[in-house]
């Protein structure tokens, strides 16, 4: 049974604005029985869908509206059309929300963090390795509204794939939620694998014979790993409980459990990579200190070697009249020989101890 507010929503908005500005509407569509039907605008799409659901014994039609970084009036217009909760609308406008799954009446509000591995050439100036964004979904009995912030993780491929498979479209708004969640979590897996490869490369560089001793890259990876952890961690609990919600049909619960399993795998991988980054950072610092100590030993050794002839030359350069061996013919070669012997013995001693 369709709620009364949904039956009267189209007529109630007929006197209002004809639709939101086109600047932020990426795409919209009306889907009936697993097929997309032509509609001139969002109000007409809503009218077609609700007329079909009202007359059909099985309400299998819905509207999917996709927005990208909309302004407040656009989201508020859709909120009036679909009866969205004001708190959820406020979150969708402001963005930068914590990942979550909340229920407002007969609709769900889902916030997903999107991540993407940024190419090294594009991050040379900023130092960012992972780009982040957000996807917010309003999922109701006969509508799906997606609000995307950031340029990462576009949903065009998801919509095209669903439109080519009527079986997926027949799953309704909950099927759209599953397809988007599965797409986002797959991105998590891809980024987590790339971060793991990046960490292994940095780890190999830290323990190489000639280390760069530059730990800036490690700090960047550590910071980006924490960013990835903040994106995936808060979703684990709500997505584990999502299959038990009444809005999720029984035939779709296995699909959401599969997404939850993939998300758990990502969380475990991110946690392991985060711990590995801690170990790599500590190893890099220890390696840097060891290299610094090695340099100091070499410098100290050469200073000690050079100090012997410096001391002898300084003594004999004081120009006192009564000094040993000053008047003898073999005094000069004796002093030079003493310098060479002393420096040679010191050099051999330092090499034997590993200082040179």
CSV table of C-alpha atoms in Angstrom, one decimal:
chain,number,residue,atom,x,y,z
A,1,UNK,CA,0.0,0.0,0.0
A,2,UNK,CA,1.3,3.4,-1.0
A,3,UNK,CA,1.4,6.0,1.9
A,4,UNK,CA,-1.1,8.8,1.5
A,5,UNK,CA,1.6,11.5,1.4
A,6,UNK,CA,3.1,9.8,-1.7
A,7,UNK,CA,-0.2,9.6,-3.5
A,8,UNK,CA,-0.8,13.3,-3.0
A,9,UNK,CA,2.7,14.6,-3.5
A,10,UNK,CA,2.4,15.2,-7.2
A,11,UNK,CA,-0.8,17.2,-7.1
A,12,UNK,CA,0.5,19.2,-4.1
A,13,UNK,CA,3.6,20.3,-6.1
A,14,UNK,CA,1.8,21.0,-9.3
A,15,UNK,CA,1.4,24.6,-8.3
A,16,UNK,CA,5.0,24.9,-7.1
A,17,UNK,CA,8.2,25.2,-9.2
A,18,UNK,CA,8.4,23.0,-12.3
A,19,UNK,CA,11.6,21.4,-11.2
A,20,UNK,CA,15.0,22.1,-9.8
A,21,UNK,CA,17.6,23.9,-11.8
A,22,UNK,CA,19.4,21.7,-14.3
A,23,UNK,CA,22.9,22.6,-13.1
A,24,UNK,CA,23.2,19.8,-10.6
A,25,UNK,CA,20.9,17.2,-12.1
A,26,UNK,CA,23.2,14.6,-13.6
A,27,UNK,CA,20.4,12.3,-14.7
A,28,UNK,CA,16.9,11.1,-13.8
A,29,UNK,CA,14.7,8.3,-14.9
A,30,UNK,CA,11.4,6.6,-14.3
A,31,UNK,CA,11.6,2.8,-14.2
A,32,UNK,CA,8.5,0.6,-14.5
A,33,UNK,CA,8.6,-3.2,-14.4
A,34,UNK,CA,12.4,-3.3,-15.0
A,35,UNK,CA,12.3,-0.8,-18.0
A,36,UNK,CA,13.0,2.9,-18.3
A,37,UNK,CA,10.1,5.0,-19.5
A,38,UNK,CA,10.4,8.3,-21.2
A,39,UNK,CA,9.6,11.4,-19.1
A,40,UNK,CA,10.0,15.1,-20.0
A,41,UNK,CA,11.0,16.1,-16.4
A,42,UNK,CA,11.1,15.0,-12.8
A,43,UNK,CA,7.5,15.9,-12.0
A,44,UNK,CA,6.3,13.9,-15.0
A,45,UNK,CA,8.4,11.0,-14.0
A,46,UNK,CA,7.0,11.0,-10.5
A,47,UNK,CA,3.5,11.3,-11.9
A,48,UNK,CA,4.0,8.3,-14.2
A,49,UNK,CA,5.5,6.1,-11.5
A,50,UNK,CA,2.8,6.9,-8.9
A,51,UNK,CA,-0.1,6.4,-11.3
A,52,UNK,CA,1.4,3.0,-12.2
A,53,UNK,CA,1.9,2.0,-8.6
A,54,UNK,CA,-1.6,3.2,-7.7
A,55,UNK,CA,-3.3,1.2,-10.4
A,56,UNK,CA,-1.0,-1.9,-10.3
A,57,UNK,CA,-1.4,-4.7,-7.7
A,58,UNK,CA,2.4,-4.8,-7.5
A,59,UNK,CA,4.0,-1.4,-7.1
A,60,UNK,CA,7.2,-2.0,-9.1
A,61,UNK,CA,7.8,1.5,-10.4
A,62,UNK,CA,10.2,4.1,-9.0
A,63,UNK,CA,12.1,7.3,-9.8
A,64,UNK,CA,15.9,7.7,-9.6
A,65,UNK,CA,17.2,11.2,-9.5
A,66,UNK,CA,21.0,11.8,-9.4
A,67,UNK,CA,22.4,15.2,-8.2
A,68,UNK,CA,26.0,16.4,-8.1
A,69,UNK,CA,26.9,19.1,-5.5
A,70,UNK,CA,23.4,20.7,-5.5
A,71,UNK,CA,22.5,24.0,-3.9
A,72,UNK,CA,20.0,24.2,-1.0
A,73,UNK,CA,16.9,25.2,-3.1
A,74,UNK,CA,17.4,22.1,-5.4
A,75,UNK,CA,17.5,19.6,-2.5
A,76,UNK,CA,14.6,21.4,-0.7
A,77,UNK,CA,12.5,21.2,-3.9
A,78,UNK,CA,13.1,17.4,-4.0
A,79,UNK,CA,12.4,17.2,-0.3
A,80,UNK,CA,9.0,18.7,-0.8
A,81,UNK,CA,8.3,16.4,-3.7
A,82,UNK,CA,9.3,13.2,-2.0
A,83,UNK,CA,8.6,14.2,1.6
A,84,UNK,CA,12.2,13.9,2.8
A,85,UNK,CA,13.1,14.5,6.4
A,86,UNK,CA,14.5,18.0,7.1
A,87,UNK,CA,17.4,16.7,9.1
A,88,UNK,CA,18.5,14.4,6.3
A,89,UNK,CA,18.1,17.3,3.8
A,90,UNK,CA,20.3,19.5,5.9
A,91,UNK,CA,23.0,16.8,6.0
A,92,UNK,CA,22.8,16.4,2.2
A,93,UNK,CA,23.2,20.1,1.7
A,94,UNK,CA,26.1,20.6,4.1
A,95,UNK,CA,28.0,17.4,3.2
A,96,UNK,CA,31.1,16.3,5.2
A,97,UNK,CA,29.0,13.9,7.2
A,98,UNK,CA,30.0,10.8,9.0
A,99,UNK,CA,29.1,7.6,7.1
A,100,UNK,CA,25.9,6.3,8.5
A,101,UNK,CA,22.5,4.6,7.8
A,102,UNK,CA,19.4,6.2,9.3
A,103,UNK,CA,15.7,5.6,9.0
A,104,UNK,CA,13.2,8.4,8.7
A,105,UNK,CA,9.7,7.1,8.6
A,106,UNK,CA,9.3,4.9,5.5
A,107,UNK,CA,12.6,6.0,3.9
A,108,UNK,CA,16.3,5.4,4.5
A,109,UNK,CA,19.1,8.0,4.5
A,110,UNK,CA,22.5,6.5,3.8
A,111,UNK,CA,25.8,8.4,3.7
A,112,UNK,CA,28.7,6.7,2.0
A,113,UNK,CA,32.3,8.0,1.8
A,114,UNK,CA,33.9,7.6,-1.6
A,115,UNK,CA,37.6,7.2,-2.1
A,116,UNK,CA,39.9,7.1,-5.1
A,117,UNK,CA,43.6,6.6,-5.5
A,118,UNK,CA,45.1,9.7,-7.0
A,119,UNK,CA,47.9,9.5,-9.5
A,120,UNK,CA,51.4,10.5,-8.3
A,121,UNK,CA,51.7,13.2,-10.9
A,122,UNK,CA,48.4,14.8,-9.7
A,123,UNK,CA,49.6,14.7,-6.1
A,124,UNK,CA,53.0,16.2,-6.6
A,125,UNK,CA,51.9,19.6,-5.2
A,126,UNK,CA,49.3,18.7,-2.6
A,127,UNK,CA,50.8,15.4,-1.3
A,128,UNK,CA,47.3,13.8,-1.3
A,129,UNK,CA,47.3,10.1,-2.2
A,130,UNK,CA,43.6,9.4,-1.6
A,131,UNK,CA,40.8,11.6,-2.9
A,132,UNK,CA,37.6,11.5,-0.9
A,133,UNK,CA,34.0,12.5,-1.5
A,134,UNK,CA,30.5,11.5,-0.4
A,135,UNK,CA,27.4,9.9,-1.8
A,136,UNK,CA,24.1,10.4,0.1
A,137,UNK,CA,21.1,8.3,-0.8
A,138,UNK,CA,17.4,8.9,0.0
A,139,UNK,CA,15.7,5.6,-0.5
A,140,UNK,CA,11.9,5.4,-0.3
A,141,UNK,CA,9.1,3.1,-1.5
A,142,UNK,CA,9.0,4.6,-5.0
A,143,UNK,CA,12.1,6.9,-5.3
A,144,UNK,CA,15.9,7.0,-5.0
A,145,UNK,CA,17.7,10.4,-4.7
A,146,UNK,CA,21.4,10.3,-4.9
A,147,UNK,CA,23.4,13.4,-3.9
A,148,UNK,CA,27.1,13.2,-4.8
A,149,UNK,CA,29.8,15.5,-3.5
A,150,UNK,CA,33.3,15.4,-4.9
A,151,UNK,CA,34.5,14.3,-8.3
A,152,UNK,CA,35.3,10.7,-7.3
A,153,UNK,CA,33.2,7.6,-7.8
A,154,UNK,CA,30.6,8.7,-10.5
A,155,UNK,CA,27.5,6.6,-10.7
A,156,UNK,CA,26.9,6.7,-14.4
A,157,UNK,CA,28.4,3.2,-14.8
A,158,UNK,CA,26.1,1.9,-12.2
A,159,UNK,CA,23.0,3.3,-13.8
A,160,UNK,CA,24.0,2.1,-17.3
A,161,UNK,CA,24.7,-1.4,-16.0
A,162,UNK,CA,21.3,-1.6,-14.3
A,163,UNK,CA,19.5,-0.2,-17.3
A,164,UNK,CA,21.0,-3.0,-19.4
A,165,UNK,CA,19.9,-5.7,-16.9
A,166,UNK,CA,16.1,-5.5,-16.3
A,167,UNK,CA,16.5,-8.1,-13.5
A,168,UNK,CA,18.5,-5.6,-11.5
A,169,UNK,CA,16.0,-2.8,-12.2
A,170,UNK,CA,13.1,-4.9,-11.0
A,171,UNK,CA,14.7,-5.0,-7.5
A,172,UNK,CA,13.4,-1.5,-7.0
A,173,UNK,CA,14.9,1.3,-4.9
A,174,UNK,CA,16.5,-1.2,-2.5
A,175,UNK,CA,18.2,-2.7,-5.5
A,176,UNK,CA,19.6,0.7,-6.5
A,177,UNK,CA,20.9,1.1,-2.9
A,178,UNK,CA,22.6,-2.3,-3.1
A,179,UNK,CA,24.2,-1.6,-6.5
A,180,UNK,CA,25.6,1.8,-5.3
A,181,UNK,CA,26.8,0.3,-2.0
A,182,UNK,CA,28.5,-2.6,-3.9
A,183,UNK,CA,30.1,-0.2,-6.3
A,184,UNK,CA,31.5,2.0,-3.5
A,185,UNK,CA,32.8,-1.0,-1.4
A,186,UNK,CA,34.5,-2.4,-4.5
A,187,UNK,CA,36.2,1.0,-4.8
A,188,UNK,CA,37.3,0.6,-1.2
A,189,UNK,CA,38.9,-2.8,-2.0
A,190,UNK,CA,40.7,-1.4,-5.1
A,191,UNK,CA,42.1,1.6,-3.1
A,192,UNK,CA,43.1,-0.7,-0.2
A,193,UNK,CA,45.0,-3.0,-2.6
A,194,UNK,CA,46.8,0.0,-4.1
A,195,UNK,CA,47.7,1.4,-0.7
A,196,UNK,CA,49.0,-2.0,0.3
A,197,UNK,CA,51.2,-2.0,-2.8
A,198,UNK,CA,52.4,1.5,-2.0
A,199,UNK,CA,53.3,0.5,1.6
A,200,UNK,CA,55.3,-2.5,0.3
A,201,UNK,CA,57.2,-0.3,-2.0
A,202,UNK,CA,58.0,2.2,0.8
A,203,UNK,CA,59.0,-0.7,3.1
A,204,UNK,CA,61.4,-2.0,0.5
A,205,UNK,CA,62.9,1.5,0.2
A,206,UNK,CA,63.4,1.8,4.0
A,207,UNK,CA,65.4,-1.4,4.2
A,208,UNK,CA,67.4,-0.9,1.1
A,209,UNK,CA,71.2,-0.5,1.3
A,210,UNK,CA,70.9,3.1,0.2
A,211,UNK,CA,67.9,4.5,2.0
A,212,UNK,CA,66.5,7.9,1.0
A,213,UNK,CA,66.0,8.7,4.7
A,214,UNK,CA,63.0,10.8,3.6
A,215,UNK,CA,60.1,9.9,5.8
A,216,UNK,CA,57.7,12.4,4.3
A,217,UNK,CA,56.2,9.8,2.0
A,218,UNK,CA,55.6,7.5,5.0
A,219,UNK,CA,53.8,10.2,6.9
A,220,UNK,CA,51.6,10.9,3.9
A,221,UNK,CA,50.7,7.2,3.6
A,222,UNK,CA,50.0,7.1,7.3
A,223,UNK,CA,47.7,10.1,7.1
A,224,UNK,CA,45.9,8.8,4.0
A,225,UNK,CA,45.5,5.4,5.7
A,226,UNK,CA,43.7,7.1,8.6
A,227,UNK,CA,41.5,8.9,6.1
A,228,UNK,CA,40.6,5.5,4.5
A,229,UNK,CA,39.9,4.1,7.9
A,230,UNK,CA,37.6,6.9,8.8
A,231,UNK,CA,35.7,6.3,5.6
A,232,UNK,CA,35.1,2.5,5.9
A,233,UNK,CA,35.1,2.0,9.7
A,234,UNK,CA,31.9,3.7,10.7
A,235,UNK,CA,29.9,1.8,8.0
A,236,UNK,CA,30.7,-1.7,9.3
A,237,UNK,CA,28.2,-1.8,12.1
A,238,UNK,CA,25.2,-0.2,10.2
A,239,UNK,CA,25.8,-2.3,7.1
A,240,UNK,CA,25.9,-5.5,9.3
A,241,UNK,CA,22.5,-4.6,10.7
A,242,UNK,CA,21.1,-3.4,7.3
A,243,UNK,CA,19.8,-6.9,6.2
A,244,UNK,CA,17.7,-7.1,9.3
A,245,UNK,CA,15.8,-3.9,8.6
A,246,UNK,CA,12.1,-4.2,7.6
A,247,UNK,CA,12.6,-2.1,4.5
A,248,UNK,CA,15.0,-4.7,3.0
A,249,UNK,CA,13.1,-7.5,1.2
A,250,UNK,CA,14.0,-11.0,2.1
A,251,UNK,CA,15.3,-11.8,-1.4
A,252,UNK,CA,17.7,-8.8,-1.1
A,253,UNK,CA,19.2,-9.6,2.3
A,254,UNK,CA,21.7,-12.0,1.0
A,255,UNK,CA,23.1,-9.3,-1.4
A,256,UNK,CA,23.5,-6.9,1.5
A,257,UNK,CA,25.2,-9.5,3.6
A,258,UNK,CA,27.6,-10.0,0.7
A,259,UNK,CA,28.4,-6.3,0.7
A,260,UNK,CA,28.8,-6.4,4.5
A,261,UNK,CA,31.3,-9.2,4.1
A,262,UNK,CA,33.3,-7.2,1.5
A,263,UNK,CA,33.2,-4.2,3.8
A,264,UNK,CA,34.5,-6.3,6.7
A,265,UNK,CA,37.3,-7.5,4.5
A,266,UNK,CA,38.2,-3.9,3.6
A,267,UNK,CA,38.2,-2.9,7.3
A,268,UNK,CA,40.5,-5.8,8.2
A,269,UNK,CA,42.9,-4.9,5.3
A,270,UNK,CA,42.9,-1.3,6.3
A,271,UNK,CA,43.6,-2.1,9.9
A,272,UNK,CA,46.5,-4.4,8.9
A,273,UNK,CA,47.9,-1.7,6.5
A,274,UNK,CA,47.6,0.9,9.2
A,275,UNK,CA,49.6,-1.3,11.6
A,276,UNK,CA,52.1,-2.0,8.9
A,277,UNK,CA,52.5,1.8,8.3
A,278,UNK,CA,53.2,2.2,12.0
A,279,UNK,CA,55.9,-0.4,11.8
A,280,UNK,CA,57.4,1.1,8.7
A,281,UNK,CA,57.4,4.5,10.3
A,282,UNK,CA,59.2,3.3,13.4
A,283,UNK,CA,61.7,1.3,11.2
A,284,UNK,CA,62.3,4.4,9.1
A,285,UNK,CA,63.0,6.5,12.2
A,286,UNK,CA,65.3,3.8,13.6
A,287,UNK,CA,67.0,3.5,10.3
A,288,UNK,CA,67.5,7.2,10.0
A,289,UNK,CA,68.9,7.4,13.6
A,290,UNK,CA,71.3,4.5,12.8
A,291,UNK,CA,72.5,6.2,9.6
A,292,UNK,CA,73.0,9.4,11.5
A,293,UNK,CA,75.0,7.6,14.2
A,294,UNK,CA,77.1,5.9,11.5
A,295,UNK,CA,77.9,9.2,10.0
A,296,UNK,CA,78.8,10.7,13.3
A,297,UNK,CA,81.2,7.7,14.0
A,298,UNK,CA,82.9,8.3,10.6
A,299,UNK,CA,83.2,12.0,11.3
A,300,UNK,CA,84.6,11.4,14.8
A,301,UNK,CA,87.1,8.9,13.5
A,302,UNK,CA,88.5,11.2,10.9
A,303,UNK,CA,88.6,14.0,13.4
A,304,UNK,CA,90.6,11.8,15.8
A,305,UNK,CA,93.0,10.8,13.0
A,306,UNK,CA,93.6,14.4,11.8
A,307,UNK,CA,94.1,15.6,15.4
A,308,UNK,CA,97.4,13.6,15.8
A,309,UNK,CA,99.4,15.5,13.1
A,310,UNK,CA,97.6,18.7,14.1
A,311,UNK,CA,98.7,18.3,17.7
A,312,UNK,CA,102.3,17.5,16.8
A,313,UNK,CA,102.6,20.3,14.2
A,314,UNK,CA,101.1,22.7,16.8
A,315,UNK,CA,103.7,21.8,19.4
A,316,UNK,CA,106.6,22.2,17.0
A,317,UNK,CA,105.2,25.4,15.7
A,318,UNK,CA,105.5,27.2,19.1
A,319,UNK,CA,109.0,28.3,18.1
A,320,UNK,CA,110.6,27.7,21.5
A,321,UNK,CA,114.4,27.7,21.4
A,322,UNK,CA,114.9,24.6,23.6
A,323,UNK,CA,112.8,21.8,22.1
A,324,UNK,CA,113.7,18.1,21.6
A,325,UNK,CA,115.2,17.1,18.3
A,326,UNK,CA,115.0,20.7,16.9
A,327,UNK,CA,118.7,20.9,16.2
A,328,UNK,CA,119.2,17.4,14.9
A,329,UNK,CA,119.3,16.5,11.2
A,330,UNK,CA,116.9,13.6,11.5
A,331,UNK,CA,114.3,15.5,13.7
A,332,UNK,CA,112.0,16.5,10.8
A,333,UNK,CA,111.8,13.0,9.2
A,334,UNK,CA,111.3,11.5,12.6
A,335,UNK,CA,108.3,13.7,13.4
A,336,UNK,CA,106.8,13.1,9.9
A,337,UNK,CA,107.2,9.3,10.4
A,338,UNK,CA,105.6,9.5,13.8
A,339,UNK,CA,102.6,11.3,12.3
A,340,UNK,CA,102.2,8.7,9.6
A,341,UNK,CA,102.5,5.8,12.0
A,342,UNK,CA,100.1,7.2,14.5
A,343,UNK,CA,97.5,8.0,11.8
A,344,UNK,CA,97.9,4.5,10.2
A,345,UNK,CA,97.4,2.8,13.6
A,346,UNK,CA,94.3,4.9,14.4
A,347,UNK,CA,92.8,4.2,10.9
A,348,UNK,CA,93.3,0.5,11.3
A,349,UNK,CA,91.8,0.5,14.8
A,350,UNK,CA,88.7,2.4,13.7
A,351,UNK,CA,88.2,0.1,10.7
A,352,UNK,CA,88.5,-3.0,12.9
A,353,UNK,CA,85.7,-1.5,15.2
A,354,UNK,CA,83.5,-0.7,12.2
A,355,UNK,CA,83.6,3.0,12.5
A,356,UNK,CA,85.2,3.5,9.1
